[in-house]
XYZ file of C-alpha atoms in Angstrom:
628
model
C -74.319 87.686 -166.625
C -76.899 90.192 -165.608
C -79.088 88.128 -163.242
C -77.652 88.075 -159.813
C -78.607 84.594 -158.787
C -76.940 83.372 -161.624
C -73.705 85.407 -161.106
C -73.691 84.239 -157.491
C -74.142 80.379 -158.662
C -71.310 80.939 -161.187
C -68.986 82.604 -158.548
C -69.694 80.043 -155.939
C -68.843 77.351 -158.798
C -65.411 78.956 -159.277
C -64.773 79.414 -155.700
C -61.969 77.164 -153.895
C -64.080 76.714 -150.856
C -67.911 76.692 -151.793
C -68.773 75.220 -148.229
C -67.666 78.035 -146.549
C -68.309 80.602 -149.477
C -69.900 83.563 -148.033
C -67.576 83.937 -145.052
C -64.465 83.265 -146.644
C -64.598 84.249 -150.350
C -61.682 82.640 -152.708
C -62.509 82.491 -156.190
C -60.027 80.905 -158.832
C -59.806 83.139 -161.761
C -59.112 80.224 -164.133
C -62.364 78.287 -162.976
C -64.371 81.649 -163.087
C -62.933 82.331 -166.858
C -64.003 78.589 -167.734
C -67.553 79.395 -166.419
C -67.729 82.328 -168.539
C -66.400 80.587 -171.563
C -69.134 77.878 -170.951
C -71.945 80.364 -170.819
C -70.930 82.425 -173.859
C -70.332 79.301 -175.774
C -73.881 77.998 -175.165
C -75.149 81.477 -175.925
C -73.623 81.409 -179.254
C -75.691 78.254 -179.910
C -78.879 80.101 -178.977
C -79.010 78.541 -175.140
C -79.300 80.645 -172.197
C -77.881 78.790 -169.189
C -79.506 79.443 -165.676
C -78.503 79.416 -162.084
C -79.377 75.704 -161.676
C -76.966 74.616 -164.350
C -74.113 75.426 -162.086
C -76.017 74.055 -158.732
C -73.958 70.833 -158.703
C -70.348 71.921 -157.506
C -67.803 68.983 -158.226
C -64.793 68.688 -155.761
C -61.953 70.986 -156.360
C -59.860 68.444 -157.919
C -62.515 67.527 -160.490
C -63.347 71.207 -161.590
C -60.698 71.466 -164.368
C -61.927 68.462 -166.109
C -65.705 68.968 -165.715
C -65.463 72.555 -166.980
C -63.130 71.928 -169.780
C -65.183 69.055 -171.044
C -68.301 70.770 -170.966
C -66.804 73.644 -172.606
C -65.214 71.630 -175.331
C -68.524 69.693 -175.787
C -70.187 73.220 -176.984
C -67.249 74.198 -179.715
C -66.512 73.387 -182.959
C -64.638 70.041 -183.439
C -61.706 71.573 -185.216
C -61.360 74.200 -182.191
C -61.683 71.000 -179.729
C -59.049 69.331 -181.423
C -56.871 72.433 -181.844
C -57.050 72.926 -177.817
C -55.734 69.432 -177.191
C -52.995 69.914 -179.624
C -51.911 73.409 -178.511
C -52.006 72.273 -174.836
C -48.649 70.452 -175.757
C -47.043 73.742 -176.662
C -45.017 76.077 -174.079
C -46.218 78.953 -176.180
C -47.628 79.204 -179.761
C -48.467 81.833 -182.508
C -50.720 81.706 -185.449
C -47.660 80.291 -187.518
C -47.270 77.344 -185.010
C -51.030 76.967 -185.051
C -51.237 76.284 -188.656
C -48.297 73.944 -188.605
C -49.953 71.815 -185.844
C -53.024 71.774 -187.963
C -51.243 70.046 -190.700
C -49.209 67.836 -188.623
C -52.064 66.905 -186.078
C -54.913 66.846 -188.956
C -57.331 69.688 -187.825
C -58.520 72.365 -189.749
C -56.626 75.742 -189.007
C -58.031 78.989 -189.652
C -57.658 82.394 -188.889
C -61.092 82.578 -187.533
C -60.717 79.617 -185.396
C -57.332 81.132 -184.199
C -59.473 83.999 -183.182
C -61.974 81.878 -181.239
C -59.287 80.018 -179.813
C -57.216 83.162 -178.506
C -60.505 84.722 -177.192
C -61.144 81.789 -174.449
C -60.095 82.958 -170.960
C -57.813 80.002 -170.610
C -55.537 81.323 -173.517
C -53.157 83.781 -172.271
C -50.577 86.006 -173.838
C -47.065 84.689 -173.605
C -45.278 87.822 -172.487
C -41.669 86.174 -172.633
C -42.132 85.221 -176.165
C -43.476 88.616 -177.613
C -46.370 89.843 -179.431
C -48.835 87.614 -181.030
C -47.503 84.600 -178.689
C -50.108 82.669 -176.632
C -50.067 79.940 -174.048
C -52.766 77.497 -172.766
C -53.256 77.909 -169.170
C -51.091 75.487 -166.990
C -54.252 73.841 -165.268
C -55.710 72.852 -168.657
C -52.473 71.579 -169.760
C -51.935 69.366 -166.817
C -55.112 68.141 -167.403
C -54.499 66.887 -170.652
C -51.034 65.201 -169.729
C -52.525 63.681 -166.694
C -55.080 62.203 -169.068
C -52.311 61.317 -171.661
C -54.608 62.674 -174.225
C -53.605 60.878 -177.408
C -54.255 64.425 -179.301
C -51.771 66.278 -177.193
C -49.413 63.196 -177.306
C -49.422 63.313 -181.152
C -48.756 67.087 -180.752
C -45.542 66.509 -178.800
C -44.348 64.071 -181.387
C -44.924 66.625 -184.115
C -43.564 69.447 -181.928
C -40.511 67.689 -181.123
C -39.486 66.823 -184.852
C -40.365 70.400 -185.788
C -37.892 72.047 -183.109
C -35.201 69.839 -184.217
C -35.551 70.530 -187.709
C -35.265 74.282 -186.726
C -32.588 73.696 -184.732
C -34.294 74.554 -180.948
C -32.695 71.866 -178.869
C -34.362 73.345 -175.683
C -37.952 72.834 -177.141
C -37.418 69.987 -178.736
C -36.142 68.345 -175.431
C -39.053 69.455 -173.690
C -41.193 67.631 -176.068
C -39.000 64.525 -175.948
C -39.485 64.624 -172.266
C -43.296 64.808 -172.407
C -43.103 61.661 -174.666
C -40.727 59.758 -172.665
C -39.719 61.658 -169.300
C -36.134 59.881 -169.080
C -35.258 60.243 -172.482
C -35.712 63.854 -172.312
C -33.974 64.499 -168.891
C -30.864 62.508 -170.111
C -30.701 64.668 -173.382
C -31.207 67.718 -171.340
C -28.455 66.878 -169.036
C -26.037 65.854 -171.882
C -26.677 69.015 -173.928
C -26.495 71.304 -171.090
C -23.186 69.943 -169.728
C -21.612 69.972 -173.134
C -22.886 73.677 -173.926
C -21.460 74.728 -170.200
C -18.182 72.956 -171.158
C -17.919 74.864 -174.380
C -19.155 78.110 -172.801
C -22.236 78.199 -174.926
C -23.985 80.313 -172.180
C -27.123 81.333 -174.377
C -27.858 77.616 -175.002
C -27.546 76.915 -171.255
C -30.139 79.705 -170.684
C -32.381 78.201 -173.326
C -32.301 75.031 -171.500
C -32.650 76.391 -168.019
C -35.834 78.162 -169.397
C -37.396 74.651 -170.212
C -35.935 73.193 -166.893
C -38.903 73.880 -164.506
C -41.471 72.368 -166.809
C -39.253 68.941 -167.333
C -40.782 65.878 -165.907
C -38.422 64.348 -163.464
C -39.851 61.038 -162.084
C -36.918 59.849 -160.041
C -34.879 61.673 -157.308
C -31.662 60.156 -158.832
C -32.177 62.152 -162.003
C -33.397 65.188 -160.244
C -30.228 65.091 -158.531
C -28.172 64.828 -161.680
C -29.953 67.713 -163.179
C -29.618 69.869 -160.086
C -25.861 69.138 -160.008
C -25.508 70.619 -163.587
C -27.306 73.609 -162.633
C -24.997 74.027 -159.658
C -22.233 73.930 -161.856
C -23.587 76.612 -164.320
C -24.222 78.966 -161.433
C -20.742 78.413 -159.684
C -19.274 79.136 -163.176
C -20.905 82.725 -163.128
C -20.036 82.995 -159.454
C -23.520 83.324 -158.399
C -22.747 81.641 -155.176
C -26.087 81.520 -153.480
C -27.862 79.662 -156.267
C -25.169 77.186 -156.743
C -24.809 76.338 -153.110
C -28.797 75.770 -153.083
C -28.340 73.567 -156.111
C -25.895 71.484 -154.586
C -27.891 71.154 -151.496
C -30.878 70.272 -153.302
C -28.832 67.562 -155.317
C -27.451 65.935 -152.055
C -31.176 65.902 -150.592
C -32.279 64.227 -153.848
C -29.781 61.686 -153.795
C -30.356 61.084 -149.998
C -33.999 60.408 -150.488
C -33.273 58.016 -153.447
C -30.760 55.895 -151.196
C -33.646 55.361 -148.829
C -35.310 53.329 -151.486
C -32.212 51.871 -152.924
C -29.412 52.073 -150.188
C -26.933 49.871 -152.053
C -27.246 51.610 -155.559
C -23.635 52.326 -156.353
C -24.607 54.788 -159.028
C -26.515 56.981 -156.636
C -23.706 56.794 -153.933
C -21.251 57.764 -156.860
C -23.240 60.740 -157.677
C -23.938 61.947 -154.155
C -19.951 61.731 -153.691
C -19.617 63.960 -156.777
C -22.031 66.424 -155.701
C -20.759 66.602 -152.212
C -17.172 67.348 -153.522
C -18.717 70.132 -155.574
C -20.307 71.778 -152.736
C -17.150 71.458 -150.710
C -15.282 73.281 -153.339
C -18.102 76.222 -153.296
C -17.737 76.057 -149.412
C -13.925 76.351 -149.745
C -14.158 79.102 -152.113
C -16.331 81.100 -149.902
C -13.846 80.635 -146.873
C -16.530 78.187 -145.176
C -13.635 75.916 -144.197
C -15.271 73.634 -141.708
C -18.252 73.139 -143.689
C -16.046 72.563 -146.698
C -13.922 69.693 -144.824
C -16.965 68.007 -143.820
C -18.431 67.918 -147.341
C -15.217 66.561 -148.495
C -15.502 63.781 -145.949
C -18.851 62.817 -146.563
C -18.027 62.645 -150.285
C -15.094 60.218 -149.514
C -17.453 58.286 -147.339
C -20.136 57.880 -149.928
C -17.470 56.817 -152.803
C -15.973 54.350 -150.430
C -19.479 52.633 -149.887
C -20.004 52.819 -153.704
C -16.419 50.978 -154.008
C -17.605 48.246 -151.536
C -20.389 47.487 -153.944
C -18.061 47.938 -157.266
C -14.549 47.913 -156.286
C -13.287 48.320 -159.788
C -15.461 50.987 -161.277
C -13.518 53.726 -162.693
C -16.155 56.515 -162.427
C -16.022 56.047 -158.653
C -12.374 55.700 -158.306
C -12.000 58.914 -160.279
C -14.460 60.738 -157.985
C -12.717 59.662 -154.985
C -9.610 60.840 -156.324
C -11.283 64.366 -157.034
C -12.590 64.443 -153.582
C -9.316 63.886 -151.992
C -7.522 66.009 -154.264
C -9.789 68.817 -153.335
C -9.645 68.001 -149.663
C -5.614 68.256 -149.951
C -6.028 71.793 -151.592
C -7.984 72.816 -148.605
C -5.831 71.311 -146.339
C -2.660 73.005 -148.067
C -4.633 76.249 -147.932
C -4.998 75.922 -143.899
C -1.095 75.046 -143.749
C -2.070 71.496 -142.775
C 0.997 70.207 -144.969
C 1.538 66.838 -144.141
C -2.265 66.054 -144.182
C -2.314 67.738 -147.615
C 0.492 65.679 -148.967
C -1.281 62.458 -147.445
C -4.899 63.333 -149.361
C -2.569 64.067 -152.657
C -0.941 60.659 -152.553
C -4.216 59.027 -151.857
C -5.776 60.707 -154.879
C -3.023 59.750 -157.035
C -3.316 56.011 -155.861
C -7.155 56.047 -156.740
C -6.414 57.416 -160.250
C -3.791 54.815 -160.741
C -6.102 52.075 -159.627
C -8.592 53.454 -162.195
C -5.755 53.564 -164.919
C -4.933 49.966 -164.251
C -8.345 49.005 -165.626
C -8.838 51.740 -168.428
C -5.323 53.196 -169.277
C -6.569 55.619 -171.890
C -9.449 56.866 -169.755
C -9.161 60.934 -170.474
C -10.848 62.098 -167.664
C -8.960 60.154 -164.959
C -5.699 61.355 -166.789
C -6.613 65.010 -166.408
C -7.419 64.728 -162.783
C -4.426 62.634 -162.165
C -2.534 65.465 -163.792
C -4.058 67.797 -161.475
C -3.508 66.033 -158.108
C 0.230 65.865 -159.337
C 0.059 69.531 -160.263
C -1.169 70.433 -156.847
C 1.258 68.280 -154.867
C 3.997 70.099 -157.036
C 2.522 73.579 -155.796
C 2.851 72.332 -152.313
C 6.239 70.954 -152.677
C 7.290 74.177 -154.420
C 5.823 76.256 -151.486
C 7.832 74.288 -149.033
C 11.154 74.430 -151.203
C 11.083 70.664 -152.114
C 12.226 72.053 -155.483
C 13.191 68.604 -157.030
C 10.324 66.873 -155.930
C 7.994 69.614 -157.211
C 9.714 69.704 -160.762
C 9.156 65.869 -160.765
C 5.400 66.325 -159.870
C 4.962 69.007 -162.430
C 6.576 66.757 -165.014
C 4.559 63.795 -164.207
C 1.392 66.044 -164.399
C 2.169 67.327 -167.871
C 2.872 63.829 -169.020
C -0.649 62.755 -167.840
C -2.295 65.666 -169.728
C -0.062 64.959 -172.856
C -1.398 61.341 -172.712
C -4.841 62.472 -172.347
C -4.118 65.104 -175.570
C -2.824 62.173 -177.622
C -6.412 60.630 -177.473
C -8.256 64.007 -177.543
C -6.437 66.905 -178.797
C -9.266 69.356 -178.559
C -10.205 68.490 -174.859
C -10.384 72.003 -173.611
C -10.279 70.936 -169.772
C -7.163 69.074 -170.250
C -5.435 72.068 -172.339
C -6.360 74.364 -169.555
C -5.270 72.131 -166.840
C -1.839 71.576 -168.840
C -1.395 75.298 -168.854
C -1.775 75.562 -165.193
C 0.860 73.071 -164.683
C 3.292 74.580 -166.985
C 2.748 77.858 -165.273
C 3.545 76.435 -161.824
C 6.759 74.969 -163.495
C 7.489 78.291 -164.880
C 7.260 79.911 -161.271
C 9.443 77.263 -159.866
C 12.040 77.782 -162.685
C 12.065 81.583 -162.068
C 12.530 81.011 -158.431
C 15.596 78.904 -159.167
C 16.962 81.557 -161.766
C 16.212 79.293 -164.607
C 14.989 82.047 -166.678
C 14.948 80.871 -170.019
C 13.329 77.772 -169.264
C 10.734 79.720 -167.077
C 9.903 82.097 -170.229
C 9.530 78.894 -172.188
C 7.033 77.208 -169.821
C 4.994 80.386 -169.522
C 4.722 80.861 -173.277
C 3.773 76.895 -173.548
C 1.160 77.628 -170.932
C -0.208 80.639 -172.570
C -0.440 78.464 -176.000
C -2.384 75.808 -174.071
C -4.749 78.381 -172.954
C -5.367 80.003 -176.314
C -5.846 76.496 -177.594
C -8.440 76.001 -175.038
C -9.942 79.340 -175.780
C -10.411 78.254 -179.439
C -12.941 75.687 -178.351
C -14.827 77.549 -175.310
C -13.821 81.436 -176.098
C -15.886 82.852 -172.715
C -14.646 79.999 -170.425
C -13.976 81.899 -167.006
C -11.676 79.019 -165.654
C -9.482 79.180 -168.903
C -9.448 83.237 -168.994
C -8.716 83.465 -165.270
C -5.909 81.220 -165.538
C -4.497 82.736 -168.648
C -4.393 86.145 -166.784
C -2.409 84.242 -164.156
C 0.111 82.844 -166.480
C 0.622 86.480 -168.097
C 1.062 88.028 -164.674
C 3.752 85.447 -163.851
C 5.498 86.276 -167.287
C 5.272 89.980 -166.517
C 6.784 89.550 -163.226
C 9.758 87.485 -164.697
C 10.169 90.094 -167.427
C 10.347 92.800 -164.835
C 12.926 90.708 -163.153
C 15.001 90.629 -166.260
C 14.493 94.259 -166.886
C 12.457 93.742 -169.913
C 10.203 96.526 -168.957
C 8.128 96.953 -172.073
C 7.246 93.352 -172.538
C 6.511 93.158 -168.685
C 4.013 96.281 -168.876
C 2.402 94.458 -172.183
C 2.093 91.185 -170.129
C 0.280 92.860 -167.193
C -1.925 94.506 -169.398
C -2.854 91.426 -171.407
C -3.310 89.692 -167.879
C -5.823 92.564 -166.495
C -7.493 92.411 -170.027
C -8.053 88.671 -169.575
C -9.371 88.838 -165.948
C -11.412 91.886 -167.014
C -13.348 89.488 -169.637
C -14.232 87.197 -166.812
C -15.630 89.549 -164.520
C -17.607 90.998 -167.487
C -19.568 87.405 -167.251
C -19.222 86.775 -163.728
C -18.556 90.015 -161.741
C -18.501 88.118 -158.217
C -15.669 85.458 -159.313
C -13.428 85.390 -156.410
C -10.540 84.057 -158.330
C -10.850 86.490 -161.052
C -11.072 89.480 -158.648
C -8.051 88.115 -156.750
C -5.777 87.483 -159.505
C -6.880 90.957 -161.068
C -5.454 92.209 -157.955
C -2.267 90.611 -158.068
C -1.904 91.660 -161.625
C -2.521 95.207 -160.750
C -0.141 94.882 -157.796
C 2.562 93.532 -160.122
C 2.022 96.411 -162.512
C 2.341 98.607 -159.464
C 5.680 97.170 -158.403
C 6.937 97.727 -162.056
C 6.241 101.183 -161.933
C 7.761 101.888 -158.373
C 10.752 99.947 -159.964
C 10.723 102.682 -162.762
C 10.554 105.473 -160.055
C 6.996 106.174 -161.625
C 5.539 106.464 -158.202
C 2.145 108.127 -158.807
C 1.398 105.408 -161.432
C 2.428 102.813 -159.137
C 0.162 104.118 -156.266
C -2.881 104.146 -158.527
C -2.358 100.732 -159.643
C -2.197 99.708 -156.011
C -5.446 101.604 -155.213
C -6.866 99.565 -157.880
C -5.543 96.311 -156.370
C -6.893 97.082 -153.074
C -10.173 97.904 -154.635
C -10.472 94.441 -156.316
C -9.178 92.524 -153.021
C -12.018 94.463 -151.043
C -14.764 93.333 -153.783
C -13.452 89.649 -153.150
C -13.555 89.991 -149.359
C -17.129 91.377 -149.721
C -18.200 87.916 -150.955
C -15.836 85.788 -148.916
C -14.541 87.876 -145.786
C -12.254 85.132 -144.573
C -10.485 84.094 -147.825
C -6.956 83.658 -146.555
C -5.719 84.282 -150.181
C -7.343 87.345 -150.447
C -6.095 88.495 -146.975
C -2.682 87.713 -147.647
C -2.559 89.376 -150.927
C -4.357 92.527 -149.756
C -1.871 92.629 -146.791
C 1.083 92.610 -149.171
C -0.265 95.257 -151.525
C -1.128 97.447 -148.303
C 2.690 96.687 -146.991
C 4.246 97.561 -150.592
C 1.802 100.930 -151.035
C 3.046 101.923 -147.511
C 6.613 101.479 -148.428
C 6.201 103.482 -151.663
C 4.230 106.311 -149.636
C 7.051 106.373 -147.024
C 9.715 106.966 -150.028
C 7.318 110.033 -150.901
C 7.435 111.427 -147.194
C 3.773 110.684 -146.883
C 4.330 109.116 -143.524
C 0.547 109.288 -142.351
C -0.788 107.376 -145.435
C 2.145 104.918 -145.162
C 1.553 104.183 -141.298
C -2.251 103.629 -142.045
C -1.562 101.152 -144.834
C 1.137 99.317 -142.775
C -1.280 98.911 -139.860
C -4.161 97.840 -142.123
C -1.682 95.127 -143.532
C -0.756 94.002 -139.996
C -4.506 93.570 -139.323
C -4.910 91.556 -142.701
C -2.025 89.145 -141.863
C -3.478 88.698 -138.444
C -6.690 87.759 -139.667
C -5.225 85.150 -142.176
C -3.135 83.767 -139.304
C -6.129 83.343 -137.200
C -7.694 81.078 -139.749
C -4.563 79.382 -140.848
C -2.031 79.708 -138.082
C 0.661 77.558 -139.649
C 1.491 79.651 -142.590
C 5.162 80.494 -142.170
C 5.282 82.832 -145.006
C 2.418 84.957 -143.878
C 4.022 85.001 -140.102
C 7.321 86.016 -141.436
C 5.750 88.796 -143.486
C 3.455 89.793 -140.356
C 6.517 89.757 -138.022
C 8.868 91.546 -140.522
C 5.924 94.520 -140.482
C 5.401 94.536 -136.734
C 9.228 94.825 -136.186
C 9.232 98.078 -138.603
C 6.310 99.436 -136.678
C 8.285 98.873 -133.460
C 11.225 100.377 -134.788
C 9.341 103.682 -135.485
C 8.785 103.830 -131.941
C 5.671 104.367 -130.083
C 6.283 108.270 -129.963
C 6.724 108.563 -133.859
C 3.510 106.384 -134.580
C 1.508 108.568 -132.142
C 2.776 111.861 -133.807
C 1.952 110.651 -137.129
C -1.558 109.774 -136.039
C -1.928 113.159 -134.135
C -0.704 114.874 -137.586
C -3.387 112.998 -139.259
C -6.158 114.066 -137.150
């Protein structure tokens, strides 16, 4: 456009604020491009437009429709049909354009494809690679808002096409455009299954279409956001996971303003809050976690007032109570923890009276019994702990009779067997303990056949191998112990390749390295022992960068520092030993400031303090002076 008045008219037409055009120029490139397309399309027909053709400026919200309709009047019918059909695509290339032509009954040709891709509103799709294009979102939105029958037909064709070629994510996107709820329900079902089976590439593809899904109810928005939260939590992407869980709860709260007595929304809100609480507890945000668990239980109790026999609500209440119990146990609030576990088991039993074969309830009942067993073992209630572990394993076995390939049940059975093995080793029942560890590892291996990259399974397999290594070292089976430790570290490294900030994996890698260091020290291989202790401390330090107040990490770092100091003292490295003992004391004190009732940590702290006191103030000062 070489005439100044005509150029000014077009720019003003494309402006977002034509009434304030000269003072505050804001031109939308999409509208400017469409104006140019209109001028060029008319010129091809031998008509030169004038400034007066752009003098009437529609309201901003009408510009897309007016300009698009005007342009498509001037182009070939086959091109017009192709534009409406291609606006259904998230991206297209010439091959897909030709297939759409057959399916949607327009003439597809290379010449017309060249015309289409020369329009300003057809952009290169960088994500898909060379020769892939995308219709501008404003134009796609216009066809969607108008429910253009040609675009709808294209969605129908594309859904079938992508199902045939096995691209579930793209098929779901088009299903969602035809029936938003059908598409959203399928997205969640497929995503959850892919996450469960550790098919992470499939999850990534589904997340790529997630932002373009139509989700027309807060209830479903909450359900989708919760699934996204699970994904990010699995990869230790804690900031994103927390954001998704908070968005989930906010979506359910908006829904409850409209439907305050909807038991499904109350149930889902309780589920989301317990997940948020788990994440907060993992990040040592203990008060926030307690609040989330309390709010979860309150939401689920509200749902039970409406549907007292709903097994899903009873299950979710049990899960929230069990998670609260684990937090209370972590904070050394032992009686409160026992009460929470008992209430959780009662909720599961109520559900099982209604549906005795409900796998998820059986699994979660097993989890609560297992956590109760862990607490009882910690408090030296050995017979009670054994009974709890046995009942947990029985619950898992009942579930596995119904679904032998359920990787969640297999994993949790492995955890219970590992706990039982630790208890048996503590009571010098060594052969029984070995058997329990081997059974645990077998359960994890079965789960990994189903979900080979599952972080949770790999982490727990590493824990079982570490426990076996400790037992083998105790029995002087040194080569077997070394191999078990190496296998444990390998499993945990596999997790950290996928989720480098996974706190549990970092902590347990530190524990395995510490155990290996202890074995080397037992064999008088002190230099090797020191190296493994240093590596263990590096793992703990990484975990503490993410969760500085994690009691378990603080305690384990304190133990590693204490033992490293002992080794250094034997080697007459007194300054280094003293430095590590003092840092260990600091770790124990930090832990006790958060959970003051933990007797084991207090005993470790007091023993270390006594050691330092026995050294005498003059000795400590002389060590420090020497170091300086």
